[in-house]
Amino acid sequence: DNYNLAFIAILILAFIIRVYYFTQTQNQPLWWDELSFGSIAKTNFFFPAVESKLLSAELIIRPLALSFFWSALIKIGASEAMSRFILEIIPSFMSVILVYMIGKEIYGKKIALMASLMLAVSWIHIFYSLRFLTSVPAFFFSLISIYFFFKAEDELKQKYFALSIFFLLLSVLFRYSFGIVGASYIIVLFVTQKLTFIKKKSFWLGGLIGFIPVVPLLLFNLIKNGSIFPAAGQYASSSGEKEAFAFYTLGFLKHILQNPFYLLFIFGAIMAIASLFLAFDVIKKSKKAKFNLFIIILLIANLSFLIFYIKYAEDRYLIESLISLIFL
């Protein structure tokens, strides 16, 4: 099958690119954020706790998953380079496979190949795969969640829906802002099913099962900080200090995609929005239409969160909606 051969070629390309840049940068200095996650990993999990106002402040705003898995690797003697390869390069490579799986499920092999190729050579995805940061592993787990969410179909098949919520919350444990993926799910369900989805047993039972990974975080925060989500207060306080909305965030779209992909994105977004208006009365029957709705909502939600709530953005803050940019 020529499509399968093309996909294998894309995977080989994605792997070679990532391994090449990994070998070039494996001994690079760490950024502040990387050092924060590393310090938490070394002092709060398997090593004696160190009382430090600086670390305590970092512990409030940093998601715990990256530090937890990094600390486990430290415990078994993994080097910094090996830890980076496991926590960043492998999820980065696996994300290319997941994009293909999602694209094949929704649009067919041709678009799946194009989307996976775009991610395979995406400069921003490669660049942040070389840092001990949360965006790439969180993106990886969110892709698994998205795949299972659309496998669940309108009936919200309990097994698939539970897996979707489980991996969604795992991505949130890596990076809190990936909660916008879950918010986008709710909007899609409301648009396509009104309020009937809340009457389904699978919605509540699947959601409850999927909620398991976030329970340790909530308990840890409650015991350590007296609040189940102390980072929310920090974000709100930081946002309140900024008067202007961050409309410059829109400029990152072109920065991330570059031409000609940026122009194709604009054209694709217009087509997707137009198709939703034309097929809105049958959106419930079309998985493609529902996915178009999802990626548009996800992109709008991500941009709105950064522009109007956080009032600050860096290019990596848009990795939450990278799947929208690629498929559009």
XYZ file of C-alpha atoms in Angstrom:
328
model
C 0.000 0.000 0.000
C 1.637 3.246 -1.157
C -0.033 5.209 1.652
C 1.500 2.891 4.245
C 4.909 3.170 2.593
C 4.603 6.968 2.643
C 3.697 6.874 6.328
C 6.746 4.719 7.110
C 8.917 7.231 5.229
C 7.424 10.089 7.309
C 8.147 8.202 10.535
C 11.741 7.579 9.498
C 12.125 11.277 8.644
C 10.576 12.348 11.969
C 12.847 10.009 13.923
C 16.032 11.042 12.107
C 15.325 14.766 12.574
C 14.636 14.407 16.287
C 17.595 12.132 17.008
C 19.935 14.378 15.010
C 19.008 17.529 16.940
C 18.983 15.568 20.194
C 22.611 14.541 19.642
C 23.496 18.177 18.889
C 21.815 19.626 21.987
C 21.901 16.911 24.658
C 24.511 18.799 26.710
C 22.926 22.241 26.367
C 22.405 24.397 29.484
C 18.978 24.228 31.126
C 16.495 27.103 31.154
C 14.981 28.472 34.372
C 11.796 26.454 33.838
C 13.749 23.258 33.239
C 15.788 23.844 36.391
C 12.570 24.415 38.353
C 11.130 21.061 37.274
C 14.474 19.380 37.953
C 14.814 20.934 41.405
C 11.318 19.781 42.336
C 12.166 16.301 41.036
C 15.287 16.089 43.190
C 13.952 17.585 46.416
C 10.265 16.728 46.722
C 9.811 13.133 45.653
C 12.672 10.731 46.288
C 15.111 13.026 48.080
C 14.688 14.678 51.496
C 12.509 17.755 51.274
C 14.409 21.023 51.184
C 12.693 23.973 52.836
C 13.027 26.805 50.355
C 10.690 29.725 49.697
C 11.787 29.717 46.056
C 11.055 26.014 45.577
C 7.786 26.268 47.486
C 6.635 29.049 45.171
C 7.656 27.010 42.127
C 5.846 23.960 43.484
C 2.583 25.913 43.614
C 2.589 26.957 39.955
C 4.332 23.946 38.356
C 2.341 20.849 37.295
C 3.781 17.774 39.004
C 3.824 15.081 36.294
C 7.075 16.058 34.555
C 8.954 16.348 37.858
C 7.460 13.088 39.113
C 8.521 11.029 36.089
C 11.888 12.796 35.966
C 12.463 11.956 39.634
C 11.661 8.294 38.909
C 14.312 8.279 36.185
C 16.818 9.937 38.534
C 16.043 7.226 41.077
C 17.000 4.437 38.651
C 20.167 6.242 37.602
C 19.155 7.657 34.221
C 21.365 10.454 32.951
C 20.031 13.891 32.093
C 20.305 13.107 28.366
C 18.519 9.757 28.728
C 15.771 11.369 30.816
C 15.282 14.011 28.122
C 15.102 11.344 25.412
C 12.459 9.354 27.310
C 10.340 12.289 28.489
C 10.540 14.496 25.388
C 11.896 12.819 22.233
C 9.825 9.621 22.481
C 6.498 11.477 23.090
C 7.438 13.864 20.273
C 7.956 10.983 17.836
C 4.841 9.120 19.024
C 2.777 12.271 18.452
C 3.449 11.973 14.718
C 1.904 8.492 14.803
C -1.109 9.732 16.768
C -1.757 12.608 14.362
C -1.836 10.065 11.540
C -4.231 7.816 13.495
C -6.585 10.729 14.213
C -6.437 11.997 10.637
C -7.091 8.532 9.229
C -10.071 8.081 11.569
C -11.627 11.431 10.598
C -10.522 12.389 7.081
C -8.842 9.365 5.503
C -5.242 8.415 4.731
C -4.380 11.278 2.379
C -5.030 14.105 4.847
C -3.620 11.957 7.660
C -0.328 11.729 5.764
C -0.214 15.475 5.125
C -0.913 16.298 8.774
C 1.639 13.819 10.138
C 4.269 15.171 7.725
C 3.598 18.717 8.927
C 4.117 17.673 12.534
C 7.174 15.590 11.637
C 8.962 18.698 10.333
C 7.302 21.323 12.566
C 10.106 23.527 13.885
C 8.273 24.460 17.072
C 7.450 20.850 17.943
C 11.056 19.778 17.317
C 12.541 22.744 19.197
C 10.551 22.136 22.388
C 11.180 18.388 22.140
C 14.771 19.248 23.066
C 13.878 20.928 26.378
C 12.706 19.605 29.750
C 9.382 21.415 29.380
C 5.774 20.298 29.642
C 4.243 21.217 26.274
C 5.432 18.231 24.207
C 4.481 15.404 26.625
C 1.179 17.163 27.421
C 0.459 17.455 23.692
C 1.208 13.736 23.279
C -1.281 12.674 25.958
C -3.896 15.127 24.659
C -3.662 13.471 21.224
C -4.411 10.077 22.783
C -7.381 11.667 24.536
C -8.673 13.227 21.304
C -8.344 9.924 19.455
C -10.436 8.071 22.055
C -12.956 10.907 22.365
C -13.881 10.596 18.707
C -13.823 6.789 18.965
C -16.454 7.077 21.688
C -18.968 8.405 19.114
C -22.298 9.999 20.085
C -23.117 7.141 22.468
C -20.033 8.059 24.532
C -18.992 4.418 24.686
C -17.840 4.016 28.236
C -14.472 2.347 27.559
C -13.355 4.924 24.996
C -14.764 7.886 26.904
C -13.053 6.791 30.135
C -9.740 6.426 28.287
C -10.247 9.850 26.716
C -10.787 11.539 30.090
C -7.923 9.577 31.685
C -5.376 10.729 29.094
C -6.834 14.241 29.056
C -6.229 14.607 32.787
C -2.784 13.063 32.398
C -1.980 15.813 29.892
C -3.346 18.391 32.346
C -1.028 16.999 35.031
C 1.833 17.878 32.695
C 0.465 21.295 31.723
C -2.631 22.805 33.340
C -3.694 24.818 30.298
C -4.482 21.625 28.375
C -7.742 21.721 30.288
C -9.021 23.751 27.320
C -9.161 20.456 25.409
C -11.711 19.179 27.916
C -13.661 22.432 27.741
C -13.762 22.035 23.952
C -15.168 18.499 24.394
C -18.039 19.869 26.500
C -18.875 22.545 23.919
C -18.888 19.980 21.089
C -21.155 17.676 23.114
C -23.503 20.555 23.914
C -23.711 21.691 20.270
C -24.269 18.190 18.901
C -26.371 16.676 21.703
C -27.784 19.644 23.634
C -28.047 18.430 27.235
C -28.852 14.789 26.494
C -25.241 13.717 27.087
C -25.508 14.493 30.818
C -28.270 11.886 31.089
C -25.999 9.102 29.866
C -24.543 6.707 32.409
C -21.366 6.366 30.340
C -20.721 10.115 30.628
C -20.662 10.060 34.416
C -19.143 6.616 34.975
C -16.539 7.024 32.224
C -15.694 10.500 33.480
C -15.353 9.233 37.049
C -12.998 6.426 35.989
C -10.975 8.830 33.875
C -10.743 11.281 36.787
C -8.497 8.899 38.760
C -5.093 10.395 37.767
C -5.959 13.868 39.036
C -6.926 12.690 42.546
C -3.305 12.417 43.847
C -2.593 15.966 42.615
C -5.643 17.394 44.373
C -4.780 15.597 47.620
C -1.134 16.684 47.407
C -2.115 20.317 46.834
C -4.663 20.208 49.644
C -2.141 18.794 52.132
C 0.808 20.906 50.988
C -0.867 24.221 50.135
C -4.323 24.098 51.685
C -5.985 24.411 48.283
C -6.775 21.805 45.625
C -5.587 24.103 42.821
C -3.339 26.867 44.198
C -1.973 27.708 40.734
C -5.339 29.232 39.765
C -4.897 32.020 42.295
C -1.381 32.718 41.041
C -2.576 32.946 37.430
C -5.466 35.236 38.350
C -3.156 37.501 40.359
C -0.607 37.675 37.542
C -3.338 38.415 34.998
C -4.776 41.192 37.146
C -1.458 43.019 37.062
C -1.592 43.274 33.256
C -3.869 45.962 31.859
C -3.631 45.334 28.105
C -5.038 42.323 26.310
C -2.374 40.242 24.542
C -3.548 40.621 20.954
C 0.027 40.098 19.798
C -0.695 36.392 20.402
C -2.343 36.253 16.963
C 1.050 36.984 15.400
C 2.360 33.666 16.697
C 0.131 31.808 14.200
C 2.250 32.974 11.278
C 5.409 32.621 13.361
C 4.616 28.945 14.051
C 3.363 27.905 10.619
C 5.412 30.114 8.253
C 4.434 30.505 4.597
C 3.081 28.740 2.625
C 1.568 26.762 5.535
C 0.168 29.932 7.119
C -1.732 30.865 3.928
C -3.001 27.294 3.612
C -4.132 27.462 7.243
C -6.155 30.633 6.579
C -7.759 29.055 3.525
C -8.460 25.808 5.399
C -9.979 27.639 8.374
C -12.351 29.538 6.087
C -13.354 26.284 4.384
C -13.922 24.504 7.704
C -16.061 27.321 9.127
C -18.073 27.562 5.898
C -18.662 23.802 5.889
C -19.978 23.969 9.447
C -22.574 26.596 8.477
C -23.597 24.579 5.435
C -23.879 21.267 7.290
C -24.922 22.477 10.730
C -28.271 20.672 10.612
C -26.553 17.303 10.101
C -23.465 17.898 12.236
C -24.484 15.156 14.661
C -24.293 12.576 11.865
C -20.883 13.607 10.552
C -17.703 12.767 12.478
C -15.755 15.028 10.118
C -18.048 17.985 10.864
C -17.784 17.370 14.615
C -14.008 17.236 14.405
C -13.952 20.474 12.375
C -16.069 22.060 15.091
C -13.720 20.731 17.773
C -10.471 22.023 16.252
C -12.009 25.448 15.581
C -13.331 25.689 19.163
C -9.987 24.476 20.540
C -8.077 27.135 18.604
C -10.475 29.928 19.621
C -10.409 28.769 23.257
C -6.603 28.675 23.350
C -6.252 32.132 21.792
C -8.970 33.627 24.002
C -7.391 32.154 27.152
C -4.043 33.744 26.328
C -5.344 37.071 25.003
C -8.104 37.872 27.500
C -7.331 35.871 30.660
C -3.574 35.300 30.928
C -2.842 38.450 28.863
C 0.534 37.004 27.966
C 1.836 34.456 25.474
C 4.935 32.789 24.086
C 5.017 30.678 20.950
C 5.020 27.419 22.956
C 1.747 28.415 24.622
C 0.008 27.662 21.311
C 1.144 24.038 21.231
C -2.190 23.304 22.959
C -3.875 24.025 19.611
C -1.124 22.730 17.318
C -3.437 19.935 16.192
C -5.928 22.603 15.058
C -3.265 24.455 13.073
C -2.080 21.277 11.361
C -5.451 19.899 10.311
C -6.919 23.237 9.298
